[in-house]
Short mmCIF file of C-alpha atoms in Angstrom, two decimals:
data_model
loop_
_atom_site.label_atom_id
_atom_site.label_comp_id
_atom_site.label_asym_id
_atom_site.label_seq_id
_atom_site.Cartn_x
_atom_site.Cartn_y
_atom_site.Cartn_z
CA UNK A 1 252.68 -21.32 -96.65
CA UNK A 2 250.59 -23.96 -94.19
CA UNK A 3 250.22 -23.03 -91.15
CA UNK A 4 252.26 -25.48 -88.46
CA UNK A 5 250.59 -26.84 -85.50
CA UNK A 6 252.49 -27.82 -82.08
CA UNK A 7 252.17 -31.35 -80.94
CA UNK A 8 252.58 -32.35 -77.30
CA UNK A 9 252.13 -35.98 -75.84
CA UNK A 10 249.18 -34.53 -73.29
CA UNK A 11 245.93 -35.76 -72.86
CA UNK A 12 244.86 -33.15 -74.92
CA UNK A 13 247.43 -33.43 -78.16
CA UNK A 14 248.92 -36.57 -78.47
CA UNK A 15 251.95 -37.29 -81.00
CA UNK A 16 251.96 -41.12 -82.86
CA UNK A 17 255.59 -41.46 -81.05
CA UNK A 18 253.92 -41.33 -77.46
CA UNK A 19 251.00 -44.02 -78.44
CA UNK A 20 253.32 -46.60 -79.40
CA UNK A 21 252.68 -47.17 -82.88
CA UNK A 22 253.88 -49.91 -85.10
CA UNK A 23 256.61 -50.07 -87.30
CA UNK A 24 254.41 -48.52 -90.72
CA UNK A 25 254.84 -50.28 -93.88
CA UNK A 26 255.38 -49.74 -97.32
CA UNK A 27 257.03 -46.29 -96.84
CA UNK A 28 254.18 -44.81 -94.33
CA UNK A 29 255.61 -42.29 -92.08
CA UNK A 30 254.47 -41.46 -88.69
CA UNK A 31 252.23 -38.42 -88.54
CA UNK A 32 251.06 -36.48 -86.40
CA UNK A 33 247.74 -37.49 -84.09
CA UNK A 34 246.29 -33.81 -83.50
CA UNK A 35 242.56 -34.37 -83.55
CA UNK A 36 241.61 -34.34 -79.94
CA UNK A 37 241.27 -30.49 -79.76
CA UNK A 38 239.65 -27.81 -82.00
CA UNK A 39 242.40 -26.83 -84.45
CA UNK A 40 242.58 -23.25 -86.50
CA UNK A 41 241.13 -23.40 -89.71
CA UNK A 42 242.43 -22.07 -92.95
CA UNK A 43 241.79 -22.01 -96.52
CA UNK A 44 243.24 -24.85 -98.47
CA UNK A 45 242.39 -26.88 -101.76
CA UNK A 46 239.64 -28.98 -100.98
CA UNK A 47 238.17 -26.20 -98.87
CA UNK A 48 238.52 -22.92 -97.07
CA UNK A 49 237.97 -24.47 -93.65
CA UNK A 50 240.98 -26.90 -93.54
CA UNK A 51 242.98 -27.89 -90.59
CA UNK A 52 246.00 -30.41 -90.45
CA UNK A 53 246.25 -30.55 -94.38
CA UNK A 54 245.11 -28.22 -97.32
CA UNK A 55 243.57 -31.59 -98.17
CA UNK A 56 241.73 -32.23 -94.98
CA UNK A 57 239.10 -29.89 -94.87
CA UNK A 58 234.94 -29.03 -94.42
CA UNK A 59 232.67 -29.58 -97.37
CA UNK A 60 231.22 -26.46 -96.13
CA UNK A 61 232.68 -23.43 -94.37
CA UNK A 62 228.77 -22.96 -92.80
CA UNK A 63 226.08 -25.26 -92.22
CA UNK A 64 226.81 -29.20 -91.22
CA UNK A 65 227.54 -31.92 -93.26
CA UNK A 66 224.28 -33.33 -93.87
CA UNK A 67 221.60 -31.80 -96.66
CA UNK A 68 219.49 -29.87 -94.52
CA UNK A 69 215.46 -30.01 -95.38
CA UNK A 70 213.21 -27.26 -94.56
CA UNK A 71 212.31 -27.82 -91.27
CA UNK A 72 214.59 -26.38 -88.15
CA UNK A 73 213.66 -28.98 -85.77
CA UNK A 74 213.63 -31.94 -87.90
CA UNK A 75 217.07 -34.08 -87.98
CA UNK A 76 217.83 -33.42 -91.36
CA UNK A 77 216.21 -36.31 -92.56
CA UNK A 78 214.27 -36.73 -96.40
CA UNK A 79 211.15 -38.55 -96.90
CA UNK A 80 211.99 -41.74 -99.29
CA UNK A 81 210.46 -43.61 -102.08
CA UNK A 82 210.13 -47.60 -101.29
CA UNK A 83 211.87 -49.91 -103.34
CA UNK A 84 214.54 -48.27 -105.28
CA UNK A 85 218.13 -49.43 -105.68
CA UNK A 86 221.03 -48.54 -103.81
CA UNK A 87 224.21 -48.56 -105.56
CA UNK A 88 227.49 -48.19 -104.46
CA UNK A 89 230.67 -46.07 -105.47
CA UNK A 90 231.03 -48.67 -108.64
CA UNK A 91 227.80 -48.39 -109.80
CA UNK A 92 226.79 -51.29 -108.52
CA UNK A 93 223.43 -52.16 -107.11
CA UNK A 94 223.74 -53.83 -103.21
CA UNK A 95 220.25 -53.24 -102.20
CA UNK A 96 216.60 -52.41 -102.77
CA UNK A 97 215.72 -49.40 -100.48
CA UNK A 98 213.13 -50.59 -98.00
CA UNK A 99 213.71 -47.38 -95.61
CA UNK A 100 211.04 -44.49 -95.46
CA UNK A 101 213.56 -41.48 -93.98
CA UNK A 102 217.53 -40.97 -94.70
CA UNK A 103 220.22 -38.02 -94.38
CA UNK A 104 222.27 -37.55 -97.53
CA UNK A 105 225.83 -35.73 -97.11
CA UNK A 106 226.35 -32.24 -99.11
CA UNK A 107 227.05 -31.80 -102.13
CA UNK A 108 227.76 -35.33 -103.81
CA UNK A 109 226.07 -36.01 -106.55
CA UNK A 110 226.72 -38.52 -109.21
CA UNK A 111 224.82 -39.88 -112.67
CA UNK A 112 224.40 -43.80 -112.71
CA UNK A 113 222.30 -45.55 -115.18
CA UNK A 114 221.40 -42.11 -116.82
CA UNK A 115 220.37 -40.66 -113.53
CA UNK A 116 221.53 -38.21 -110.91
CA UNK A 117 222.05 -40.01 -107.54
CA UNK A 118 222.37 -38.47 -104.25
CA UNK A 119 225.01 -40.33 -101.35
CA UNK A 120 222.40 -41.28 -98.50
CA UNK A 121 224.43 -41.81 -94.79
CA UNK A 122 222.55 -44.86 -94.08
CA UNK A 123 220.40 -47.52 -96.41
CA UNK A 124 218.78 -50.94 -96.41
CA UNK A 125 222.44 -52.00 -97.19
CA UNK A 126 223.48 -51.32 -93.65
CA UNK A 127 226.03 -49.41 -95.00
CA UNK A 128 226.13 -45.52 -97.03
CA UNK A 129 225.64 -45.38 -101.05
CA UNK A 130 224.29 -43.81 -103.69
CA UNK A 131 220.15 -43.38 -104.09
CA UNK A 132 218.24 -41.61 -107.22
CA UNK A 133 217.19 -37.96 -106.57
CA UNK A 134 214.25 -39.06 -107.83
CA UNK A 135 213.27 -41.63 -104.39
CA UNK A 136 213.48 -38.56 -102.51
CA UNK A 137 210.41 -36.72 -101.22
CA UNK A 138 210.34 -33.23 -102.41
CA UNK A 139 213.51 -33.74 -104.77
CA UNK A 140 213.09 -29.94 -106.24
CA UNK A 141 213.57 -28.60 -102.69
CA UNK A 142 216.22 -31.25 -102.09
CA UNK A 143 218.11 -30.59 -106.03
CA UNK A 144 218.44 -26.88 -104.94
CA UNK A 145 220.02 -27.53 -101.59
CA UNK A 146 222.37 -30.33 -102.52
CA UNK A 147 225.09 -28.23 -104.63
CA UNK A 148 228.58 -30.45 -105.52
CA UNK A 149 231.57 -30.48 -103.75
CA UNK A 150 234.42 -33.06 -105.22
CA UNK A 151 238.06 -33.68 -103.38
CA UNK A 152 240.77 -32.96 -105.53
CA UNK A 153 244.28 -34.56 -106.34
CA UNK A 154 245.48 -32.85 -109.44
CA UNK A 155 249.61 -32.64 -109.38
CA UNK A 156 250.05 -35.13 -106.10
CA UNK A 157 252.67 -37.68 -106.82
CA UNK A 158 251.41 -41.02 -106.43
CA UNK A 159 252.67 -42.95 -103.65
CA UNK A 160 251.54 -46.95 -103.10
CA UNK A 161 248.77 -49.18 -104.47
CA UNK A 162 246.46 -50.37 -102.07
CA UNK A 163 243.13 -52.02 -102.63
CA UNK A 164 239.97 -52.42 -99.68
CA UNK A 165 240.50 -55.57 -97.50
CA UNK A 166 238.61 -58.31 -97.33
CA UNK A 167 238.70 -58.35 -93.69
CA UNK A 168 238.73 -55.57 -90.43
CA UNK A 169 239.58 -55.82 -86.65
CA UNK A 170 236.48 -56.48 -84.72
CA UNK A 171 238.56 -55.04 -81.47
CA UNK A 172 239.72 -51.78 -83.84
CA UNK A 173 235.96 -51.06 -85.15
CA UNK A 174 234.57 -50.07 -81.29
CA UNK A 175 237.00 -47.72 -80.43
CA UNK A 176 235.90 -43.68 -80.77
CA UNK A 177 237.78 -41.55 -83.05
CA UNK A 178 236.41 -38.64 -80.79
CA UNK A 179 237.63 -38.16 -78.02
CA UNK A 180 234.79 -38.55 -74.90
CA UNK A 181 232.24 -39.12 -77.76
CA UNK A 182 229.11 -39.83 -76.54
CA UNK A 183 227.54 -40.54 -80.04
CA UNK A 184 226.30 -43.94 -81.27
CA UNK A 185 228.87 -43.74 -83.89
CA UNK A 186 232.19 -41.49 -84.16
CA UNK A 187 233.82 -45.27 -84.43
CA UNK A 188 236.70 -46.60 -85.85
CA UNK A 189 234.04 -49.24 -87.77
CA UNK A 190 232.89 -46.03 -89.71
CA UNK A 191 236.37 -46.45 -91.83
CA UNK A 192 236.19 -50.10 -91.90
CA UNK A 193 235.71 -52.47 -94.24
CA UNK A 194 232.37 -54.08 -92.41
CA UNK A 195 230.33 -56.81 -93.94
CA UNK A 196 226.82 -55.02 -95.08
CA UNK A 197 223.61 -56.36 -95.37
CA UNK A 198 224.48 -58.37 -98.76
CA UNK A 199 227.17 -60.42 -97.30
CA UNK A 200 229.66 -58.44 -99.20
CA UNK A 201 232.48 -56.09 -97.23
CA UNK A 202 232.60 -52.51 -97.97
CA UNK A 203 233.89 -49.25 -97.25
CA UNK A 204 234.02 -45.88 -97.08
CA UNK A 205 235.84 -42.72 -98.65
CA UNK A 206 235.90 -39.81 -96.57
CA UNK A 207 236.10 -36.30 -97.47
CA UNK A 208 238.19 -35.38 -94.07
CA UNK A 209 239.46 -37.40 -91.39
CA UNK A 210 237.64 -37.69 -88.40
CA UNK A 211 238.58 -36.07 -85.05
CA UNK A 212 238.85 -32.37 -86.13
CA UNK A 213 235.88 -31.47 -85.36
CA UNK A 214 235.23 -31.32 -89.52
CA UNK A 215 232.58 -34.58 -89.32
CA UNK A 216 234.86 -37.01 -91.06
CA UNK A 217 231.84 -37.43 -93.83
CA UNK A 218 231.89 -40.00 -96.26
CA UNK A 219 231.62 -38.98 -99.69
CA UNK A 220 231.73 -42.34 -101.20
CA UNK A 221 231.39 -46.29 -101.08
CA UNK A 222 233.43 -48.73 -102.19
CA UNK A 223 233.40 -52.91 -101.95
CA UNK A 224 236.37 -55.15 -100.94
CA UNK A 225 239.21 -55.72 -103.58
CA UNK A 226 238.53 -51.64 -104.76
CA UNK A 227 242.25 -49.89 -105.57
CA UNK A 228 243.21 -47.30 -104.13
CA UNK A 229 245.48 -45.22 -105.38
CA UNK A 230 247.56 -43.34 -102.42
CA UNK A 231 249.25 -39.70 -103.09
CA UNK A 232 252.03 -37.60 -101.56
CA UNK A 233 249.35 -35.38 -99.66
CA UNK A 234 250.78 -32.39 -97.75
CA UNK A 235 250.32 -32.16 -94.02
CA UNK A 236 250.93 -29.61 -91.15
CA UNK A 237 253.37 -32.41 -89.68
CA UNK A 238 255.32 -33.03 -92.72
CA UNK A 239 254.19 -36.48 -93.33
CA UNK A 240 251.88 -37.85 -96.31
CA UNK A 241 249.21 -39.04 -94.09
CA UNK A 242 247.25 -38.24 -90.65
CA UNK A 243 246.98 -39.91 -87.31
CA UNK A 244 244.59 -39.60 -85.05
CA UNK A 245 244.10 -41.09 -81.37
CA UNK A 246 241.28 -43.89 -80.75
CA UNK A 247 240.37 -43.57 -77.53
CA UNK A 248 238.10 -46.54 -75.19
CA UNK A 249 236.27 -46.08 -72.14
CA UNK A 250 237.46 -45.02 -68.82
CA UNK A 251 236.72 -46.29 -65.64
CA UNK A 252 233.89 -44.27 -65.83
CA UNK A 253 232.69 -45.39 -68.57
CA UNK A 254 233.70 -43.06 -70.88
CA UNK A 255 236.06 -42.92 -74.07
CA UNK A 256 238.84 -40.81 -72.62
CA UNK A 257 241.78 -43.61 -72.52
CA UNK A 258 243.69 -43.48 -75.58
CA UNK A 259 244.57 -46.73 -77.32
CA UNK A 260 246.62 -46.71 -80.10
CA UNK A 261 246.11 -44.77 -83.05
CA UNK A 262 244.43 -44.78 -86.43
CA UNK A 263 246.26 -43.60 -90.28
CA UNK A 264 244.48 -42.23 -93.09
CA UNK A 265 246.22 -41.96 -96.26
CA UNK A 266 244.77 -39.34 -99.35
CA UNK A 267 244.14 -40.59 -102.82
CA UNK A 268 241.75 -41.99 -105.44
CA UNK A 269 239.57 -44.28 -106.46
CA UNK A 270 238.82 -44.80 -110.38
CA UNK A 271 235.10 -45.93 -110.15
CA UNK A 272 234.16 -48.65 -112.54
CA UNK A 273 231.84 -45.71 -114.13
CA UNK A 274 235.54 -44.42 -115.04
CA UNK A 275 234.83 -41.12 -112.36
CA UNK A 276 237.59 -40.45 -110.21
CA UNK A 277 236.97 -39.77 -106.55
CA UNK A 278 239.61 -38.21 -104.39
CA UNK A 279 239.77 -38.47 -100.71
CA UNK A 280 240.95 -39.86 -97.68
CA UNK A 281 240.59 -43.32 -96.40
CA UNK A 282 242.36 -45.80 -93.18
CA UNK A 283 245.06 -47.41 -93.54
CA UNK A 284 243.40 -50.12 -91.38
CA UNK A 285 241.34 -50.97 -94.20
CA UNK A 286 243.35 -51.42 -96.87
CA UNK A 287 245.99 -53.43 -97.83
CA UNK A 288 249.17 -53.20 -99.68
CA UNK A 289 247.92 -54.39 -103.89
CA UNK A 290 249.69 -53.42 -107.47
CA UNK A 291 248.11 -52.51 -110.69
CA UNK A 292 246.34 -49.21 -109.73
CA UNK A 293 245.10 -46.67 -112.79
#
């Protein structure tokens, strides 16, 4: 049985009904916006630290979300190879790497053109995607810390087609999906389809959805015109999706006014490669399409 979760319309918890939200489309439902406060944790199918939905969950139950090197102090950043391509969740290559350091999330790993690549946070793309293990500096030491961790969908009912916009909100993409967040990111923009560094839009899948407190990390990368496939994802609050509260700055400068919310939806993306990647991505970024695999 999931475990249910209270929702009040407080500062601290606040339900989509007290926010205001718009009438949702294609048969969304309103869900519940409980990300504001640490939540328990249970064991569910993409994880055994899961909160909200047995689908919304850690990609660890210990240790962060970033591949951690050998160093304590460091920031969890590798050493890089110059002048390697980046690729995105298509296989795709959007840039030549001209970056000396990166973070890579844990445990996604995928092969492209006959070689395992690793899913670096930030590259010369301006955006995340998918590097060879073989750029990185001290790849045996990195190989052995990556492991694999893959969101699952098996036996979900599928729900709408969508496909990545062409387009985002430039008011939407500066609002905090923490709340008082203090960090140069934790922004609605992190879910958005954003033009990159090659002109092109693109965006990313996320293993969890931000605001929990579980990182929100993105597992994948995927341009505009991308389907996505949505499925009937079980949630705490009964409906197939999440919402969380964005919140903007306070008089005092800091992001502690809510203002509006923000939907995620779970499902898949069939990869050009033909690899399926499950996970969760806004609603705000996609829009309603037809002929999903």
């Amino acid at each position: 049985m999931l475990k249910s979760t209270l929702t009040f319309c407080t500062l601290a918890l606040v339900s989509s009904a007290c926010a205001g939200e718009a009438p949702v489309e294609d048969g969304l439902e309103t869900g519940d916006a409980r990300a504001t406060v640490p939540q328990a944790l249970y064991a569910g199918v993409n994880g055994d630290a899961c909160t909200a939905s047995p689908y919304n969950c850690k990609l660890r139950v210990s240790g962060g979300n970033r591949v951690a090197t050998n160093d304590p102090d460091d920031d969890d950043s590798w050493g890089l190879v110059l002048g390697v391509p980046v690729r995105n969740g298509h296989g795709e290559v959007v840039a030549i790497s001209n970056r000396t350091r990166s973070t890579f999330n844990h445990g996604q790993t995928r092969t492209f053109a006959g070689e395992t690549h690793v899913f670096s946070v930030s590259t010369s793309n301006s955006s995340a995607g998918w590097m060879p293990l073989s750029s990185i500096l001290g790849q045996e030491s990195f190989a052995d810390k990556v492991g694999h961790v893959s969101a699952l969908g098996a036996g979900l009912n599928k729900l709408g087609c969508y496909a990545v916009r062409n387009a985002h909100d430039p008011v939407l993409e500066f609002k905090k999906v923490v709340y008082d967040s203090d960090a140069t990111h934790e922004r609605a923009g992190d879910y958005l389809p954003l033009v990159r560094a090659n002109g092109q839009r693109s965006a990313n899948l996320a293993f969890n959805v931000p605001g929990f407190g579980l990182g929100g990390p993105a597992v994948d990368h995927f341009p505009a015109g991308t389907k996505f496939q949505r499925l009937d994802v079980p949630t705490d609050g009964g409906a197939p999706s999440i919402d969380i509260p964005l919140w903007v700055q306070d008089s005092a400068g800091r992001y502690r006014t809510q203002s509006g919310t923000m939907k995620f939806l779970y499902g898949y993306v069939i990869a050009a490669t033909g690899t399926k990647r499950n996970g969760w991505m806004a609603y705000d970024a996609l829009e309603v399409s037809s002929g999903c695999p």
